[in-house]
CSV table of C-alpha atoms and ligand atoms in Angstrom, one decimal:
chain,number,residue,atom,x,y,z
A,1121,MET,CA,-110.7,-92.6,-112.3
A,1122,LYS,CA,-114.7,-92.4,-112.3
A,1123,LYS,CA,-114.2,-96.4,-113.5
A,1124,ILE,CA,-112.8,-97.4,-110.1
A,1125,VAL,CA,-115.6,-95.3,-108.4
A,1126,ILE,CA,-117.9,-97.2,-109.7
A,1127,SER,CA,-116.6,-100.9,-109.5
A,1128,LEU,CA,-115.5,-99.9,-105.9
A,1129,SER,CA,-118.7,-98.8,-104.7
A,1130,LEU,CA,-120.3,-102.3,-106.7
A,1131,LEU,CA,-118.0,-104.2,-104.7
A,1132,LEU,CA,-119.2,-102.7,-101.4
A,1133,ALA,CA,-122.5,-103.2,-102.3
A,1134,LEU,CA,-121.4,-106.7,-102.8
A,1135,LEU,CA,-119.2,-107.0,-100.2
A,1136,CYS,CA,-121.2,-107.6,-96.2
A,1137,CYS,CA,-118.3,-105.8,-94.6
A,1138,VAL,CA,-115.3,-104.3,-95.9
A,1139,GLY,CA,-112.0,-105.2,-93.8
A,1140,VAL,CA,-109.6,-106.0,-96.3
A,1141,ALA,CA,-106.8,-104.5,-94.1
A,1142,GLY,CA,-106.1,-106.8,-91.1
A,1143,ALA,CA,-107.5,-110.4,-93.1
A,1144,ASN,CA,-104.0,-112.1,-93.1
A,1145,VAL,CA,-103.4,-115.8,-92.9
A,1146,GLU,CA,-100.0,-116.9,-92.7
A,1147,LEU,CA,-98.7,-119.4,-94.8
A,1148,ALA,CA,-95.7,-122.2,-95.1
A,1149,LEU,CA,-93.6,-125.4,-94.9
A,1150,LYS,CA,-93.0,-125.8,-91.5
A,1151,GLY,CA,-90.2,-124.6,-90.3
A,1152,LYS,CA,-89.5,-122.5,-92.5
A,1153,LYS,CA,-90.5,-118.7,-92.9
A,1154,ALA,CA,-94.3,-118.2,-93.4
A,1155,GLN,CA,-95.1,-115.8,-95.3
A,1156,LEU,CA,-98.3,-113.1,-94.9
A,1157,ILE,CA,-101.1,-113.9,-97.3
A,1158,SER,CA,-103.4,-110.8,-96.9
A,1159,GLU,CA,-106.3,-111.3,-99.4
A,1160,VAL,CA,-108.7,-113.5,-97.7
A,1161,TYR,CA,-111.8,-114.7,-98.9
A,1162,GLN,CA,-114.4,-116.6,-97.2
A,1163,TYR,CA,-117.1,-118.1,-98.5
A,1164,ASP,CA,-120.2,-120.1,-97.3
A,1165,GLY,CA,-118.2,-120.2,-93.5
A,1166,VAL,CA,-115.0,-121.1,-95.6
A,1167,VAL,CA,-111.4,-119.3,-96.2
A,1168,TYR,CA,-110.4,-119.2,-99.4
A,1169,LEU,CA,-106.9,-117.9,-100.8
A,1170,ALA,CA,-106.1,-117.2,-104.2
A,1171,ILE,CA,-104.1,-120.8,-105.5
A,1172,ASP,CA,-100.7,-118.1,-106.9
A,1173,ASP,CA,-100.9,-117.0,-103.4
A,1174,VAL,CA,-101.3,-120.2,-101.8
A,1175,LEU,CA,-98.3,-122.1,-104.2
A,1176,PRO,CA,-94.9,-119.3,-103.9
A,1177,ALA,CA,-95.6,-120.1,-99.9
A,1178,LEU,CA,-95.2,-123.8,-100.4
A,1179,GLY,CA,-92.4,-123.9,-102.6
A,1180,LEU,CA,-94.6,-124.6,-105.6
A,1181,ARG,CA,-95.4,-124.0,-108.4
A,1182,GLY,CA,-98.6,-123.7,-110.8
A,1183,TYR,CA,-100.6,-123.0,-114.1
A,1184,TRP,CA,-103.7,-122.3,-115.2
A,1185,ASP,CA,-104.4,-124.8,-118.7
A,1186,SER,CA,-106.8,-123.1,-120.5
A,1187,VAL,CA,-107.3,-125.9,-123.0
A,1188,ALA,CA,-108.0,-127.9,-119.9
A,1189,HIS,CA,-110.3,-125.7,-117.7
A,1190,CYS,CA,-107.9,-127.3,-115.0
A,1191,TYR,CA,-105.1,-125.8,-112.8
A,1192,LYS,CA,-101.8,-128.1,-112.4
A,1193,ILE,CA,-99.5,-128.2,-110.3
A,1194,ARG,CA,-95.9,-129.7,-109.9
A,1195,THR,CA,-95.2,-131.7,-107.0
A,1196,PRO,CA,-92.4,-133.9,-105.0
A,1197,MET,CA,-94.8,-136.5,-106.4
A,1198,GLY,CA,-95.6,-135.4,-109.8
A,1199,ARG,CA,-98.0,-133.1,-111.2
A,1200,ALA,CA,-101.3,-133.0,-109.6
A,1201,THR,CA,-104.5,-131.6,-111.6
A,1202,PHE,CA,-107.6,-129.8,-110.2
A,1203,PHE,CA,-110.7,-128.0,-111.5
A,1204,PRO,CA,-112.6,-125.3,-110.3
A,1205,GLY,CA,-115.9,-126.9,-108.6
A,1206,GLY,CA,-114.3,-130.4,-108.6
A,1207,ARG,CA,-113.9,-132.8,-106.0
A,1208,TYR,CA,-110.3,-134.4,-106.5
A,1209,LEU,CA,-107.5,-133.5,-107.1
A,1210,ARG,CA,-105.7,-136.2,-109.4
A,1211,ILE,CA,-101.9,-136.9,-109.1
A,1212,GLY,CA,-100.9,-139.5,-111.3
A,1213,ASP,CA,-103.3,-142.3,-110.7
A,1214,ARG,CA,-104.8,-141.4,-107.9
A,1215,PHE,CA,-107.6,-139.2,-106.9
A,1216,LEU,CA,-107.8,-137.3,-103.9
A,1217,PRO,CA,-110.6,-136.0,-102.6
A,1218,ILE,CA,-111.1,-132.1,-102.3
A,1219,ARG,CA,-113.7,-131.2,-99.5
A,1220,HIS,CA,-114.8,-127.4,-100.5
A,1221,PRO,CA,-114.1,-127.0,-103.9
A,1222,CYS,CA,-111.7,-124.8,-105.3
A,1223,ARG,CA,-113.7,-121.5,-107.1
A,1224,PHE,CA,-113.4,-118.1,-108.9
A,1225,ILE,CA,-113.8,-115.6,-106.8
A,1226,ASP,CA,-113.1,-111.6,-107.2
A,1227,GLY,CA,-111.6,-113.1,-111.0
A,1228,LYS,CA,-109.0,-114.8,-109.3
A,1229,LEU,CA,-109.3,-119.0,-108.5
A,1230,ARG,CA,-109.3,-119.7,-104.8
A,1231,VAL,CA,-109.0,-122.9,-102.5
A,1232,SER,CA,-110.4,-123.2,-99.3
A,1233,GLN,CA,-108.2,-123.1,-95.7
A,1234,ASP,CA,-108.8,-127.3,-96.1
A,1235,PHE,CA,-107.6,-128.0,-99.3
A,1236,VAL,CA,-104.4,-126.6,-98.7
A,1237,GLU,CA,-104.2,-128.2,-94.9
A,1238,GLU,CA,-105.7,-131.7,-96.1
A,1239,THR,CA,-104.8,-131.8,-99.6
A,1240,LEU,CA,-102.0,-129.8,-100.6
A,1241,SER,CA,-100.7,-131.2,-97.1
A,1242,ARG,CA,-100.1,-134.6,-99.3
A,1243,LEU,CA,-97.9,-132.8,-101.9
A,1244,VAL,CA,-95.4,-131.3,-100.2
A,1245,VAL,CA,-92.4,-133.0,-98.1
A,1246,GLY,CA,-92.7,-132.1,-94.7
A,1247,SER,CA,-96.0,-130.5,-93.2
A,1248,ILE,CA,-97.6,-127.2,-93.4
A,1249,TYR,CA,-98.2,-124.2,-90.7
A,1250,PHE,CA,-101.0,-122.4,-91.5
A,1251,ARG,CA,-102.6,-120.1,-89.1
A,1252,ASN,CA,-105.3,-117.5,-89.3
A,1253,LEU,CA,-104.4,-114.5,-87.7
A,1254,ASP,CA,-107.6,-112.5,-88.2
A,1255,PRO,CA,-110.5,-114.5,-89.0
A,1256,ALA,CA,-113.2,-112.6,-87.8
A,1257,ARG,CA,-112.6,-109.8,-90.3
A,1258,ALA,CA,-112.2,-111.9,-93.2
A,1259,ILE,CA,-114.2,-110.7,-96.3
A,1260,ALA,CA,-117.3,-112.0,-96.7
A,1261,VAL,CA,-118.3,-112.8,-100.8
A,1262,ALA,CA,-121.7,-112.5,-101.8
A,1263,ASN,CA,-122.6,-116.4,-103.4
A,1264,ASP,CA,-120.6,-116.5,-106.7
A,1265,ASN,CA,-121.3,-120.1,-108.4
A,1266,SER,CA,-120.7,-119.7,-112.2
A,1267,ASP,CA,-117.7,-121.6,-112.1
A,1268,ASP,CA,-119.2,-125.5,-110.6
A,1269,ILE,CA,-120.2,-126.3,-114.4
A,1270,TYR,CA,-116.5,-127.2,-114.6
A,1271,GLY,CA,-116.3,-129.6,-111.9
A,1272,ALA,CA,-114.4,-132.8,-113.3
A,1273,TYR,CA,-117.0,-135.1,-111.5
A,1274,SER,CA,-120.0,-133.0,-111.2
A,1275,PHE,CA,-122.1,-135.5,-114.0
A,1276,LEU,CA,-121.3,-138.1,-110.4
A,1277,VAL,CA,-122.7,-135.6,-108.2
A,1278,ARG,CA,-125.8,-133.9,-110.0
A,1279,SER,CA,-129.3,-134.6,-108.5
A,1280,ASP,CA,-131.9,-136.3,-110.5
A,1281,ARG,CA,-134.4,-137.5,-108.1
A,1282,GLU,CA,-137.4,-138.1,-111.3
A,1283,ARG,CA,-135.3,-140.8,-113.2
A,1284,ARG,CA,-134.8,-143.7,-110.7
A,1285,SER,CA,-132.2,-146.1,-111.3
A,1286,THR,CA,-133.1,-148.9,-113.3
A,1287,ARG,CA,-130.0,-149.7,-114.7
A,1288,LEU,CA,-128.4,-152.2,-112.4
A,1289,ARG,CA,-130.1,-156.2,-113.2
A,1290,ALA,CA,-128.2,-157.0,-110.1
A,1291,VAL,CA,-125.1,-156.7,-107.7
A,1292,ALA,CA,-122.4,-158.9,-106.9
A,1293,ILE,CA,-120.7,-158.3,-102.8
A,1294,ASP,CA,-117.9,-160.2,-101.8
A,1295,PRO,CA,-117.1,-159.8,-97.7
A,1296,ALA,CA,-113.3,-161.2,-97.8
A,1297,HIS,CA,-111.5,-163.7,-96.1
A,1298,GLY,CA,-113.9,-166.1,-93.9
A,1299,GLY,CA,-113.1,-169.2,-91.6
A,1300,ASP,CA,-110.2,-169.9,-90.3
A,1301,ASP,CA,-108.8,-166.8,-91.8
A,1302,SER,CA,-109.5,-164.0,-90.4
A,1303,GLY,CA,-108.6,-161.4,-92.5
A,1304,THR,CA,-107.1,-158.6,-89.8
A,1305,VAL,CA,-107.4,-158.7,-86.5
A,1306,GLY,CA,-108.5,-155.0,-84.2
A,1307,ILE,CA,-109.6,-153.2,-81.5
A,1308,ASP,CA,-111.0,-155.8,-78.6
A,1309,ASN,CA,-110.3,-158.6,-81.1
A,1310,LEU,CA,-112.7,-157.2,-83.7
A,1311,LYS,CA,-112.0,-159.2,-87.0
A,1312,GLU,CA,-111.8,-158.4,-90.6
A,1313,LYS,CA,-113.9,-161.6,-91.7
A,1314,THR,CA,-116.8,-160.7,-89.3
A,1315,VAL,CA,-117.0,-156.9,-89.9
A,1316,VAL,CA,-117.6,-157.4,-93.8
A,1317,LEU,CA,-119.5,-160.1,-93.7
A,1318,ALA,CA,-122.2,-157.7,-91.1
A,1319,VAL,CA,-121.8,-155.5,-93.5
A,1320,ALA,CA,-122.3,-157.2,-97.3
A,1321,ARG,CA,-125.8,-159.0,-95.3
A,1322,LYS,CA,-126.9,-155.2,-94.8
A,1323,LEU,CA,-126.2,-153.8,-98.0
A,1324,GLU,CA,-127.6,-157.2,-100.1
A,1325,LYS,CA,-131.0,-156.6,-97.8
A,1326,ARG,CA,-130.7,-152.9,-98.6
A,1327,LEU,CA,-129.9,-153.5,-102.6
A,1328,LYS,CA,-133.1,-155.9,-102.3
A,1329,MET,CA,-135.3,-153.7,-100.7
A,1330,ARG,CA,-134.8,-150.2,-102.2
A,1331,LEU,CA,-134.3,-151.5,-106.2
A,1332,GLY,CA,-135.5,-155.4,-105.9
A,1333,ILE,CA,-132.6,-157.0,-107.8
A,1334,PRO,CA,-130.8,-160.6,-107.3
A,1335,VAL,CA,-127.7,-159.8,-105.1
A,1336,TYR,CA,-125.4,-162.4,-104.9
A,1337,LEU,CA,-123.1,-162.9,-102.1
A,1338,SER,CA,-119.7,-164.7,-102.1
A,1339,ARG,CA,-120.2,-166.4,-98.6
A,1340,ASN,CA,-123.3,-165.6,-96.3
A,1341,ASP,CA,-121.7,-167.1,-93.2
A,1342,ASP,CA,-118.2,-167.4,-91.2
A,1343,TYR,CA,-116.2,-170.5,-94.0
A,1344,SER,CA,-113.0,-169.9,-96.0
A,1345,LEU,CA,-113.2,-169.8,-99.5
A,1346,ASP,CA,-110.3,-169.7,-102.1
A,1347,LEU,CA,-109.6,-167.0,-104.1
A,1348,ARG,CA,-111.7,-168.3,-107.4
A,1349,GLN,CA,-114.4,-168.9,-105.0
A,1350,HIS,CA,-114.6,-165.3,-103.3
A,1351,LEU,CA,-115.1,-163.8,-107.2
A,1352,ALA,CA,-117.3,-166.4,-108.9
A,1353,CYS,CA,-120.0,-164.5,-106.9
A,1354,ALA,CA,-119.7,-161.8,-110.1
A,1355,ASP,CA,-120.1,-165.0,-112.2
A,1356,HIS,CA,-123.7,-164.1,-113.4
A,1357,ASP,CA,-124.8,-162.8,-116.5
A,1358,ASP,CA,-126.6,-160.0,-114.9
A,1359,VAL,CA,-124.5,-158.5,-112.8
A,1360,ASP,CA,-124.0,-155.1,-113.6
A,1361,ALA,CA,-121.2,-154.3,-110.2
A,1362,LEU,CA,-118.6,-156.0,-108.0
A,1363,VAL,CA,-118.7,-154.6,-104.5
A,1364,GLN,CA,-115.7,-156.1,-102.2
A,1365,LEU,CA,-115.1,-155.4,-98.6
A,1366,HIS,CA,-112.2,-155.4,-96.5
A,1367,ALA,CA,-111.3,-153.0,-93.2
A,1368,GLN,CA,-107.1,-152.8,-92.6
A,1369,ALA,CA,-105.2,-152.3,-89.2
A,1370,SER,CA,-102.3,-150.6,-89.2
A,1371,LEU,CA,-99.6,-150.4,-86.5
A,1372,SER,CA,-99.9,-146.9,-85.2
A,1373,GLY,CA,-103.6,-146.5,-83.9
A,1374,ASP,CA,-103.7,-142.8,-85.5
A,1375,VAL,CA,-104.3,-143.8,-89.2
A,1376,HIS,CA,-108.0,-144.2,-90.1
A,1377,GLY,CA,-110.4,-143.3,-92.8
A,1378,VAL,CA,-111.7,-145.5,-96.0
A,1379,HIS,CA,-109.6,-146.5,-99.0
A,1380,LEU,CA,-111.2,-146.9,-101.9
A,1381,TYR,CA,-109.7,-149.5,-105.0
A,1382,VAL,CA,-110.3,-150.4,-108.6
A,1383,ARG,CA,-108.4,-152.6,-110.7
A,1384,SER,CA,-105.4,-152.0,-112.1
A,1385,SER,CA,-104.5,-154.8,-114.0
A,1386,SER,CA,-105.6,-152.6,-117.1
A,1387,GLY,CA,-102.5,-150.0,-116.4
A,1388,THR,CA,-102.8,-147.7,-114.1
A,1389,LEU,CA,-106.5,-145.0,-113.7
A,1390,SER,CA,-104.0,-142.3,-115.8
A,1391,GLY,CA,-105.1,-141.8,-119.5
A,1392,ARG,CA,-108.3,-144.4,-118.6
A,1393,GLY,CA,-110.8,-141.2,-117.9
A,1394,ARG,CA,-114.1,-140.8,-116.5
A,1395,THR,CA,-115.6,-143.1,-118.9
A,1396,ASP,CA,-113.9,-146.3,-116.9
A,1397,PRO,CA,-116.6,-147.9,-115.0
A,1398,SER,CA,-114.8,-148.8,-112.0
A,1399,LEU,CA,-113.5,-145.8,-111.4
A,1400,ILE,CA,-116.6,-144.1,-111.8
A,1401,LEU,CA,-118.0,-146.4,-109.5
A,1402,ALA,CA,-115.6,-146.2,-107.1
A,1403,LEU,CA,-115.6,-142.4,-107.5
A,1404,SER,CA,-119.9,-142.5,-107.1
A,1405,VAL,CA,-119.4,-144.9,-103.8
A,1406,SER,CA,-116.2,-142.0,-102.3
A,1407,GLU,CA,-118.4,-139.8,-103.1
A,1408,ALA,CA,-121.7,-141.1,-100.7
A,1409,LEU,CA,-119.2,-142.2,-98.4
A,1410,ARG,CA,-117.9,-138.5,-98.0
A,1411,ASP,CA,-121.8,-137.0,-98.3
A,1412,ALA,CA,-122.2,-139.3,-95.2
A,1413,GLY,CA,-119.7,-138.5,-93.3
A,1414,PHE,CA,-116.6,-140.9,-93.8
A,1415,ASP,CA,-113.5,-139.8,-94.0
A,1416,VAL,CA,-111.9,-141.3,-98.1
A,1417,VAL,CA,-108.7,-141.0,-98.7
A,1418,GLU,CA,-108.3,-142.1,-101.8
A,1419,VAL,CA,-110.0,-144.0,-104.9
A,1420,ALA,CA,-106.5,-145.4,-106.5
A,1421,PRO,CA,-106.0,-148.6,-108.1
A,1422,ALA,CA,-105.6,-152.1,-106.4
A,1423,HIS,CA,-102.0,-153.4,-106.5
A,1424,LEU,CA,-101.8,-155.4,-103.3
A,1425,VAL,CA,-105.4,-156.6,-103.8
A,1426,THR,CA,-107.2,-158.8,-106.0
A,1427,THR,CA,-110.0,-157.8,-108.0
A,1428,GLY,CA,-109.9,-160.3,-111.0
A,1429,LYS,CA,-109.6,-159.7,-114.6
A,1430,GLY,CA,-112.4,-158.1,-117.5
A,1431,ASN,CA,-114.1,-155.0,-117.9
A,1432,LEU,CA,-117.1,-155.5,-114.7
A,1433,PRO,CA,-117.6,-152.6,-112.9
A,1434,THR,CA,-115.2,-153.5,-109.5
A,1435,VAL,CA,-114.7,-151.8,-106.2
A,1436,VAL,CA,-112.6,-152.9,-103.3
A,1437,ILE,CA,-113.7,-151.0,-100.5
A,1438,GLU,CA,-110.9,-151.1,-97.2
A,1439,MET,CA,-113.6,-149.2,-95.3
A,1440,GLY,CA,-111.8,-148.4,-92.7
A,1441,TYR,CA,-109.2,-149.5,-90.2
A,1442,LEU,CA,-110.1,-152.3,-87.4
A,1443,THR,CA,-106.6,-150.7,-84.7
A,1444,ASN,CA,-108.4,-147.1,-85.2
A,1445,SER,CA,-110.7,-146.2,-82.1
A,1446,ASP,CA,-112.9,-144.5,-84.3
A,1447,ASP,CA,-112.9,-146.8,-87.4
A,1448,ALA,CA,-113.3,-149.6,-85.3
A,1449,ALA,CA,-116.5,-147.5,-83.1
A,1450,VAL,CA,-118.2,-147.3,-86.6
A,1451,LEU,CA,-117.2,-150.8,-88.0
A,1452,GLY,CA,-117.7,-152.7,-85.5
A,1453,SER,CA,-121.7,-152.0,-84.9
A,1454,ASP,CA,-124.4,-152.2,-85.5
A,1455,ASN,CA,-125.4,-148.4,-87.1
A,1456,GLY,CA,-121.8,-148.0,-88.1
A,1457,GLN,CA,-122.1,-150.9,-90.4
A,1458,GLN,CA,-125.9,-150.1,-91.4
A,1459,ARG,CA,-124.4,-146.6,-92.3
A,1460,MET,CA,-121.6,-147.5,-94.4
A,1461,ALA,CA,-124.1,-150.0,-96.2
A,1462,ASN,CA,-126.1,-147.6,-96.5
A,1463,ALA,CA,-123.6,-145.0,-97.9
A,1464,ILE,CA,-122.2,-147.7,-100.3
A,1465,PHE,CA,-126.0,-148.5,-101.3
A,1466,SER,CA,-126.5,-144.3,-102.4
A,1467,GLY,CA,-123.0,-144.7,-104.0
A,1468,LEU,CA,-124.0,-147.7,-106.4
A,1469,GLU,CA,-127.3,-146.0,-106.7
A,1470,ALA,CA,-125.5,-143.0,-108.3
A,1471,PHE,CA,-123.4,-145.5,-110.2
A,1472,ALA,CA,-126.1,-146.9,-112.5
A,1473,LYS,CA,-127.6,-143.0,-112.8
A,1474,ALA,CA,-123.7,-142.0,-114.2
A,1475,SER,CA,-123.0,-144.5,-116.4
A,1476,ARG,CA,-126.6,-144.7,-117.9
A,1477,LYS,CA,-125.7,-140.5,-118.2
A,1478,THR,CA,-122.1,-141.6,-119.6
A,1479,GLY,CA,-123.7,-144.3,-121.8
A,1480,GLU,CA,-125.8,-141.3,-123.8
A,1481,THR,CA,-124.2,-139.8,-124.0
A,1482,ASN,CA,-121.4,-141.6,-126.0
B,2862,ZN,ZN1,-108.8,-157.9,-96.1
């Protein structure tokens, strides 16, 4: 009994306010009966729920894999895996971004509201109903950062300021399409071939200015190339990364966001692990784009886009949808194109550091 009293007072000391009762979330698949979840935590202003409370409410099951140190969920789309502190949920060969990492709080693995609404919602059939009944009284918890070291890709986001990148010797950039081939055409006749060339030129300039390395463009003006010519820019001995730039179109004006693709010729992403250089490149660029405020939908194997063969680190960046007004506003403006180019540049820098680290530890 004494022990209980002590730990209770310790808890009171840690928590900014008490209000355990009253902090409730209603959660369900839309059309199903909502479950009431009473343990609602707030961490840095974000609502967190225990994964063990969330999954049953959505008709899902999962378990903690104590050997791999990750959490696994059985879903209609296959088994999904994520790590405490990680910024991706992996399902098959796809990586879905996690905005606020899952973390252990008060002895339980807890996931954020956006994890439920944005990430889990893509793993269930139908949509998710989430309602915080009493946001003001959610429990505030003192900072707890003990578990971030298990983040699956934390080595990609760790800052390493002293050691400037010297690893990238040269970069090849392929602005897709050109000439007669406009690529996709979106709002206000915005053409893919124009957008990708503009971003490629800005990225080229930034690489040259910041790193002083050679940059090879597949085309530097509006003319058409065949596939071999598009990839010829990577055919230099010093090229350490190839960036292929595209933009998309959709029948729905609502569809938006960035997709990143890596070479799929060697099979699926599964099993290739974090040492696959193209995957490290794609995840680094994805991270940088998200840090810059871009909405990254996924990192996935390229089935439709040609990435060429070989093991040169290559990423295809579908920079957004020219048919979506927000994406088109960004990609059609000088300022937006510069932001995109800057983010890709940061991703390339992070990739150089990450591959040096993997190179050192191997
Ligand atoms: Zn394209």
